[in-house]
XYZ file of N, CA and C in Angstrom:
603
model
N 17.374 66.339 -54.300
C 16.714 66.163 -53.024
C 16.250 64.735 -52.848
N 15.698 64.186 -53.955
C 15.228 62.812 -53.886
C 16.383 61.855 -53.655
N 17.554 62.116 -54.306
C 18.710 61.241 -54.132
C 19.185 61.252 -52.695
N 19.178 62.445 -52.056
C 19.625 62.547 -50.675
C 18.698 61.760 -49.766
N 17.421 61.846 -50.007
C 16.460 61.101 -49.170
C 16.653 59.602 -49.312
N 16.913 59.160 -50.524
C 17.111 57.727 -50.748
C 18.379 57.242 -50.064
N 19.463 58.021 -50.177
C 20.728 57.666 -49.526
C 20.565 57.652 -48.011
N 19.810 58.655 -47.512
C 19.574 58.730 -46.067
C 18.814 57.496 -45.576
N 17.830 57.069 -46.354
C 17.033 55.875 -45.986
C 17.897 54.621 -45.965
N 18.777 54.477 -46.980
C 19.657 53.310 -47.028
C 20.589 53.304 -45.828
N 21.127 54.511 -45.506
C 22.032 54.631 -44.363
C 21.314 54.226 -43.069
N 20.086 54.704 -42.930
C 19.307 54.370 -41.714
C 19.042 52.872 -41.632
N 18.714 52.269 -42.757
C 18.420 50.825 -42.774
C 19.640 50.035 -42.368
N 20.821 50.396 -42.917
C 22.062 49.692 -42.536
C 22.390 49.899 -41.060
N 22.094 51.066 -40.557
C 22.342 51.355 -39.139
C 21.492 50.479 -38.232
N 20.241 50.287 -38.619
C 19.346 49.439 -37.818
C 19.815 47.995 -37.837
N 20.217 47.489 -39.021
C 20.707 46.110 -39.143
C 21.945 45.912 -38.290
N 22.862 46.887 -38.348
C 24.101 46.778 -37.569
C 23.800 46.791 -36.083
N 22.860 47.624 -35.686
C 22.511 47.707 -34.262
C 21.923 46.395 -33.771
N 21.066 45.805 -34.608
C 20.450 44.528 -34.218
C 21.476 43.416 -34.153
N 22.409 43.406 -35.100
C 23.437 42.363 -35.132
C 24.341 42.468 -33.927
N 24.551 43.681 -33.428
C 25.453 43.864 -32.305
C 24.811 43.597 -30.967
N 23.527 43.442 -30.947
C 22.838 43.224 -29.671
C 23.040 41.795 -29.197
N 23.364 41.616 -27.913
C 23.423 40.282 -27.316
C 22.064 39.939 -26.720
N 21.945 38.708 -26.205
C 20.686 38.318 -25.560
C 20.609 38.986 -24.205
N 19.427 39.400 -23.839
C 19.235 40.033 -22.533
C 19.407 38.986 -21.440
N 19.989 39.421 -20.312
C 20.162 38.502 -19.182
C 18.803 38.204 -18.589
N 18.433 36.917 -18.467
C 17.105 36.598 -17.947
C 17.004 36.962 -16.478
N 15.824 37.343 -16.078
C 15.584 37.669 -14.674
C 14.366 36.912 -14.182
N 14.192 36.898 -12.861
C 13.014 36.254 -12.293
C 12.964 34.781 -12.628
N 11.788 34.309 -13.044
C 11.577 32.892 -13.345
C 12.446 32.412 -14.494
N 12.802 33.316 -15.395
C 13.601 32.907 -16.546
C 14.999 32.459 -16.124
N 15.490 32.951 -14.980
C 16.801 32.529 -14.493
C 16.788 31.055 -14.095
N 15.609 30.504 -13.838
C 15.494 29.107 -13.413
C 15.358 28.165 -14.599
N 15.671 28.687 -15.802
C 15.647 27.862 -17.009
C 14.267 27.262 -17.257
N 13.242 28.063 -17.015
C 11.879 27.620 -17.272
C 11.530 28.002 -18.696
N 11.078 27.047 -19.459
C 10.699 27.324 -20.843
C 9.219 27.041 -21.012
N 8.630 27.793 -21.899
C 7.203 27.626 -22.122
C 6.958 26.657 -23.265
N 5.979 25.818 -23.074
C 5.527 24.934 -24.148
C 4.220 25.520 -24.657
N 4.307 26.162 -25.815
C 3.141 26.886 -26.290
C 2.025 25.966 -26.756
N 2.351 24.699 -26.977
C 1.280 23.786 -27.374
C 0.353 23.513 -26.196
N 0.920 23.509 -24.960
C 0.077 23.233 -23.801
C -0.094 24.446 -22.915
N 0.756 25.455 -23.108
C 0.623 26.657 -22.326
C 1.122 26.522 -20.898
N 1.970 25.512 -20.605
C 2.501 25.337 -19.257
C 4.011 25.371 -19.301
N 4.608 25.897 -18.225
C 6.058 25.866 -18.124
C 6.482 24.468 -17.705
N 7.806 24.200 -17.829
C 8.319 22.894 -17.393
C 8.037 22.658 -15.926
N 8.207 23.718 -15.105
C 7.957 23.563 -13.671
C 6.499 23.238 -13.416
N 5.601 23.937 -14.111
C 4.181 23.661 -13.943
C 3.849 22.247 -14.372
N 4.499 21.801 -15.472
C 4.262 20.427 -15.938
C 4.733 19.417 -14.902
N 5.942 19.656 -14.322
C 6.466 18.735 -13.311
C 5.537 18.674 -12.111
N 5.047 19.857 -11.667
C 4.120 19.887 -10.535
C 2.831 19.173 -10.872
N 2.375 19.376 -12.120
C 1.150 18.724 -12.555
C 1.312 17.202 -12.573
N 2.501 16.747 -13.070
C 2.767 15.306 -13.105
C 2.808 14.731 -11.695
N 3.443 15.486 -10.759
C 3.554 15.024 -9.371
C 2.168 14.933 -8.734
N 1.326 15.956 -9.006
C -0.040 15.932 -8.477
C -0.835 14.782 -9.053
N -0.655 14.533 -10.372
C -1.341 13.403 -11.007
C -0.900 12.092 -10.392
N 0.436 11.972 -10.111
C 0.973 10.749 -9.524
C 0.396 10.530 -8.129
N 0.352 11.632 -7.320
C -0.185 11.512 -5.976
C -1.661 11.139 -6.019
N -2.380 11.762 -6.951
C -3.793 11.422 -7.105
C -3.969 9.982 -7.516
N -3.093 9.525 -8.430
C -3.151 8.139 -8.896
C -2.835 7.173 -7.765
N -1.811 7.523 -6.919
C -1.465 6.669 -5.786
C -2.631 6.559 -4.814
N -3.306 7.695 -4.563
C -4.446 7.683 -3.646
C -5.568 6.828 -4.218
N -5.787 6.945 -5.544
C -6.813 6.123 -6.175
C -6.456 4.646 -6.101
N -5.149 4.336 -6.312
C -4.707 2.943 -6.240
C -4.932 2.369 -4.851
N -4.624 3.180 -3.806
C -4.825 2.691 -2.440
C -6.298 2.480 -2.164
N -7.132 3.438 -2.633
C -8.569 3.279 -2.444
C -9.081 2.047 -3.173
N -8.589 1.830 -4.399
C -8.995 0.672 -5.192
C -8.513 -0.610 -4.527
N -7.262 -0.557 -3.986
C -6.712 -1.735 -3.314
C -7.603 -2.121 -2.148
N -8.083 -1.111 -1.401
C -8.939 -1.393 -0.255
C -10.266 -1.978 -0.719
N -10.814 -1.413 -1.819
C -12.084 -1.916 -2.334
C -11.932 -3.326 -2.895
N -10.800 -3.580 -3.573
C -10.606 -4.868 -4.225
C -10.189 -5.972 -3.260
N -9.666 -5.593 -2.094
C -9.149 -6.590 -1.169
C -10.289 -7.433 -0.626
N -10.179 -8.734 -0.832
C -11.173 -9.655 -0.287
C -10.790 -10.065 1.119
N -11.463 -11.067 1.615
C -11.150 -11.572 2.947
C -9.746 -12.160 2.962
N -9.035 -11.964 4.066
C -7.719 -12.573 4.215
C -7.898 -14.062 4.475
N -7.081 -14.847 3.802
C -7.148 -16.296 3.995
C -5.739 -16.848 4.187
N -5.649 -17.868 4.987
C -4.377 -18.529 5.240
C -4.420 -19.906 4.587
N -3.474 -20.157 3.698
C -3.422 -21.447 3.010
C -2.324 -22.288 3.654
N -2.730 -23.431 4.191
C -1.778 -24.311 4.872
C -1.882 -25.714 4.285
N -0.813 -26.154 3.645
C -0.759 -27.473 3.010
C -1.986 -27.732 2.138
N -2.319 -26.747 1.346
C -3.420 -26.869 0.392
C -4.799 -26.609 0.968
N -4.890 -26.360 2.267
C -6.183 -26.096 2.908
C -6.308 -24.591 3.136
N -7.415 -24.010 2.672
C -7.655 -22.579 2.843
C -8.476 -22.339 4.094
N -7.932 -21.519 4.989
C -8.593 -21.210 6.256
C -8.934 -19.727 6.279
N -10.216 -19.419 6.466
C -10.679 -18.032 6.463
C -11.465 -17.767 7.739
N -11.066 -16.762 8.515
C -11.847 -16.422 9.706
C -13.313 -16.161 9.359
N -14.203 -16.749 10.167
C -15.637 -16.620 9.928
C -16.219 -17.792 9.169
N -15.364 -18.544 8.467
C -15.835 -19.706 7.712
C -15.912 -20.936 8.624
N -16.695 -21.905 8.192
C -16.829 -23.157 8.952
C -15.478 -23.856 9.014
N -15.131 -24.346 10.193
C -13.865 -25.051 10.386
C -14.092 -26.553 10.199
N -13.445 -27.094 9.189
C -13.529 -28.538 8.939
C -12.235 -29.164 9.428
N -12.278 -29.636 10.653
C -11.080 -30.150 11.315
C -10.448 -31.309 10.560
N -11.261 -32.113 9.912
C -10.750 -33.297 9.221
C -9.772 -32.935 8.103
N -9.894 -31.735 7.540
C -9.004 -31.331 6.445
C -7.574 -31.084 6.925
N -7.428 -30.714 8.196
C -6.095 -30.443 8.736
C -5.494 -31.639 9.455
N -6.309 -32.638 9.705
C -5.802 -33.787 10.465
C -5.887 -33.512 11.953
N -5.341 -34.397 12.716
C -5.454 -34.303 14.173
C -4.498 -33.245 14.718
N -5.030 -32.405 15.608
C -4.201 -31.390 16.258
C -3.371 -32.036 17.356
N -2.239 -31.438 17.661
C -1.396 -32.000 18.724
C -2.055 -31.834 20.087
N -2.898 -30.825 20.228
C -3.678 -30.661 21.458
C -4.892 -29.793 21.178
N -5.938 -30.013 21.985
C -7.160 -29.209 21.877
C -7.554 -28.787 23.287
N -7.852 -27.530 23.443
C -8.294 -27.056 24.754
C -9.535 -26.191 24.602
N -10.312 -26.136 25.660
C -11.537 -25.317 25.659
C -11.296 -24.146 26.600
N -11.544 -22.930 26.086
C -11.323 -21.722 26.890
C -12.547 -20.814 26.783
N -12.803 -20.018 27.827
C -13.917 -19.057 27.739
C -13.705 -18.114 26.556
N -14.752 -17.905 25.798
C -14.644 -17.066 24.609
C -14.512 -15.593 24.978
N -13.601 -14.920 24.335
C -13.430 -13.476 24.536
C -14.386 -12.679 23.659
N -14.867 -13.286 22.584
C -15.679 -12.561 21.609
C -17.136 -13.026 21.558
N -17.398 -14.239 22.022
C -18.738 -14.805 21.906
C -19.176 -15.387 23.250
N -20.445 -15.797 23.298
C -20.934 -16.488 24.492
C -20.383 -17.904 24.517
N -20.208 -18.431 25.702
C -19.748 -19.815 25.817
C -18.247 -19.949 25.709
N -17.831 -21.119 25.229
C -16.404 -21.432 25.134
C -15.949 -21.527 23.675
N -14.648 -21.324 23.497
C -14.002 -21.550 22.209
C -13.137 -22.793 22.305
N -12.896 -23.415 21.153
C -11.948 -24.529 21.085
C -10.655 -24.031 20.455
N -9.542 -24.329 21.126
C -8.235 -23.918 20.623
C -7.481 -25.159 20.157
N -7.193 -25.206 18.858
C -6.502 -26.346 18.247
C -5.038 -25.955 18.025
N -4.146 -26.734 18.598
C -2.720 -26.470 18.447
C -2.148 -27.389 17.374
N -1.656 -26.781 16.294
C -1.040 -27.542 15.205
C 0.472 -27.314 15.167
N 1.029 -26.961 16.302
C 2.464 -26.723 16.506
C 2.958 -25.474 15.780
N 2.810 -25.408 14.456
C 3.273 -24.214 13.742
C 2.292 -23.047 13.897
N 1.036 -23.359 14.178
C 0.044 -22.304 14.413
C -1.035 -22.818 15.351
N -1.793 -21.877 15.887
C -2.883 -22.190 16.817
C -4.173 -21.630 16.237
N -5.173 -22.464 16.097
C -6.449 -22.053 15.514
C -7.513 -22.038 16.598
N -8.191 -20.904 16.732
C -9.291 -20.781 17.700
C -10.604 -20.800 16.930
N -11.497 -21.681 17.359
C -12.800 -21.814 16.706
C -13.917 -21.522 17.714
N -14.943 -20.810 17.260
C -16.091 -20.528 18.128
C -17.290 -21.362 17.693
N -18.198 -21.540 18.633
C -19.377 -22.366 18.358
C -20.481 -21.495 17.784
N -21.026 -21.923 16.642
C -22.126 -21.217 15.991
C -23.220 -22.238 15.704
N -24.125 -22.410 16.666
C -25.157 -23.446 16.538
C -24.521 -24.817 16.607
N -24.685 -25.587 15.534
C -24.104 -26.934 15.475
C -22.734 -26.934 14.789
N -22.224 -25.770 14.439
C -20.966 -25.704 13.690
C -19.886 -24.974 14.477
N -18.664 -25.252 14.072
C -17.530 -24.487 14.566
C -17.065 -23.577 13.433
N -16.783 -22.348 13.788
C -16.274 -21.397 12.800
C -14.930 -20.858 13.270
N -14.074 -20.556 12.310
C -12.732 -20.058 12.639
C -12.824 -18.628 13.161
N -12.254 -18.421 14.331
C -12.168 -17.059 14.867
C -10.792 -16.462 14.588
N -9.728 -17.213 14.893
C -8.385 -16.667 14.673
C -7.378 -17.763 14.379
N -6.273 -17.347 13.742
C -5.142 -18.239 13.462
C -3.895 -17.480 13.895
N -3.233 -17.999 14.903
C -2.050 -17.327 15.456
C -0.809 -18.141 15.117
N 0.220 -17.467 14.573
C 1.442 -18.162 14.140
C 2.378 -18.414 15.312
N 2.795 -19.676 15.477
C 3.800 -20.044 16.484
C 5.199 -20.154 15.883
N 5.268 -20.684 14.675
C 6.553 -20.972 14.025
C 7.062 -19.744 13.267
N 8.288 -19.273 13.570
C 8.815 -18.104 12.862
C 9.049 -18.350 11.368
N 9.135 -19.621 10.966
C 9.357 -19.942 9.550
C 8.059 -20.151 8.776
N 6.934 -20.058 9.472
C 5.636 -20.246 8.809
C 5.257 -18.952 8.086
N 5.081 -19.012 6.763
C 4.740 -17.788 6.027
C 3.231 -17.593 5.904
N 2.826 -16.338 5.788
C 1.443 -16.052 5.425
C 1.242 -16.501 3.975
N 0.030 -16.427 3.511
C -0.263 -16.813 2.125
C 0.575 -15.999 1.141
N 0.839 -14.735 1.511
C 1.609 -13.851 0.618
C 3.108 -13.939 0.853
N 3.542 -14.645 1.921
C 4.970 -14.882 2.116
C 5.635 -14.144 3.262
N 4.861 -13.528 4.162
C 5.457 -12.821 5.298
C 5.690 -13.776 6.461
N 6.857 -13.658 7.101
C 7.201 -14.489 8.260
C 7.598 -13.605 9.434
N 7.543 -14.169 10.611
C 8.127 -13.491 11.765
C 9.612 -13.289 11.479
N 10.135 -12.160 11.914
C 11.539 -11.853 11.652
C 11.739 -11.000 10.419
N 10.705 -10.911 9.562
C 10.789 -10.007 8.412
C 10.676 -8.565 8.899
N 11.005 -7.627 8.021
C 10.995 -6.218 8.414
C 9.659 -5.560 8.099
N 9.477 -4.363 8.657
C 8.268 -3.606 8.373
C 8.212 -3.245 6.887
N 9.376 -3.051 6.248
C 9.403 -2.768 4.807
C 8.944 -3.982 4.002
N 9.322 -5.185 4.466
C 8.843 -6.408 3.809
C 7.321 -6.475 3.887
N 6.796 -6.140 5.059
C 5.349 -6.162 5.257
C 4.652 -5.185 4.309
N 5.179 -3.963 4.230
C 4.563 -2.945 3.379
C 4.681 -3.303 1.906
N 5.773 -3.965 1.545
C 5.936 -4.387 0.151
C 4.875 -5.405 -0.236
N 4.480 -6.246 0.714
C 3.479 -7.281 0.438
C 2.045 -6.776 0.564
N 1.804 -5.911 1.565
C 0.424 -5.542 1.885
C 0.106 -4.057 1.703
N 1.110 -3.256 1.391
C 0.857 -1.840 1.188
C 0.811 -1.071 2.502
N 0.291 0.143 2.416
C 0.257 1.014 3.593
C -1.161 1.342 4.013
N -2.101 0.569 3.569
C -3.500 0.770 3.938
C -3.802 -0.055 5.188
N -3.260 0.383 6.329
C -3.438 -0.335 7.585
C -3.906 0.632 8.661
N -4.346 0.069 9.774
C -4.708 0.872 10.938
C -3.747 0.522 12.059
N -3.192 1.555 12.681
C -2.259 1.335 13.784
C -3.042 1.218 15.093
N -2.784 0.127 15.815
C -3.357 -0.059 17.152
C -2.172 -0.400 18.057
N -1.639 0.609 18.733
C -0.399 0.398 19.476
C 0.719 0.113 18.495
N 1.408 -1.021 18.686
C 2.455 -1.397 17.724
C 1.970 -2.498 16.780
N 0.634 -2.600 16.670
C 0.028 -3.578 15.760
C -0.443 -2.881 14.484
N -0.086 -3.462 13.344
C -0.528 -2.970 12.039
C -1.662 -3.883 11.592
N -2.877 -3.346 11.532
C -4.041 -4.155 11.193
C -4.511 -3.857 9.777
N -4.455 -4.884 8.931
C -4.973 -4.799 7.564
C -6.353 -5.454 7.547
N -7.341 -4.731 7.009
C -8.707 -5.240 6.992
C -9.114 -5.633 5.575
N -9.729 -6.802 5.459
C -10.279 -7.254 4.186
C -11.610 -7.916 4.456
N -12.692 -7.286 3.968
C -14.052 -7.746 4.249
C -14.229 -7.907 5.755
N -14.588 -9.103 6.217
C -14.824 -9.288 7.657
C -13.634 -9.943 8.350
N -12.448 -9.771 7.791
C -11.249 -10.373 8.366
C -10.178 -9.310 8.619
N -9.270 -9.623 9.526
C -8.147 -8.739 9.836
C -6.864 -9.563 9.830
N -5.837 -9.022 9.201
C -4.495 -9.576 9.329
C -3.758 -8.630 10.260
N -3.453 -9.099 11.453
C -2.836 -8.268 12.477
C -1.359 -8.636 12.624
N -0.493 -7.653 12.434
C 0.958 -7.870 12.455
C 1.566 -6.941 13.499
N 2.235 -7.506 14.486
C 2.870 -6.695 15.521
C 4.341 -6.500 15.167
N 4.769 -5.234 15.260
C 6.142 -4.852 14.914
C 6.856 -4.342 16.163
N 8.065 -4.812 16.369
C 8.935 -4.268 17.412
C 10.313 -4.028 16.800
N 10.813 -2.811 16.985
C 12.116 -2.432 16.410
C 12.182 -2.734 14.910
N 11.086 -2.416 14.208
C 10.984 -2.594 12.750
C 11.020 -4.055 12.311
N 10.746 -4.983 13.226
C 10.758 -6.411 12.900
C 9.405 -7.028 13.274
N 8.916 -7.919 12.411
C 7.655 -8.622 12.664
C 7.869 -9.635 13.794
N 7.075 -9.498 14.873
C 7.202 -10.418 16.007
C 5.935 -11.242 16.225
N 4.838 -10.869 15.572
C 3.589 -11.608 15.749
C 2.729 -11.477 14.502
N 2.096 -12.590 14.114
C 1.183 -12.603 12.965
C -0.084 -13.341 13.371
N -1.217 -12.724 13.096
C -2.502 -13.367 13.419
C -3.562 -12.965 12.404
N -4.298 -13.969 11.923
C -5.507 -13.735 11.151
C -6.658 -13.829 12.139
N -7.651 -12.936 12.024
C -8.801 -13.059 12.914
C -10.062 -12.466 12.268
N -11.181 -12.835 12.864
C -12.459 -12.321 12.414
C -12.586 -10.867 12.837
N -13.081 -10.021 11.943
C -13.282 -8.623 12.246
C -14.717 -8.427 12.744
N -14.845 -7.955 13.981
C -16.191 -7.791 14.551
C -16.544 -6.332 14.748
């Protein structure tokens, strides 16, 4: 009786081994069909990890834009070694003699403004007590670059590559703000047609 039981047990054991060896892998269903594998060290699927990475990237981009806005100082225009910043005192002697000077009623302040024409650009200065301060710098020459290298005729993609996408749309004008200054760029048909630095009021 004992021998029969032992033989029966051996037979059963071999039967189980054979059955297991003959089994194929089950066809995956549901999420498993999408080749999603689990990483047990982190407990996330590949898809969850990809989504997490994308969310982290978007969060990082938003932080970068916020930081860019915080870090951005006043916009300044550098012309032949002279730095011109809207709101700062205008020292005319540093630029030399303008080709023409005209006085016009001020749009932003009481009294009149002085408009200095330097051919490649036009500088408007307002009176502040005994001083003149720069109100705006408007580009006349299409080959005149901003401090960062943008010219009239460049594309909107060129503009975004230089200044990012942290701007305010006012009609077809893209206004970038830095402290108390604005760099205003007008776009038509995806091309830069106007560039102006001005005081932000």
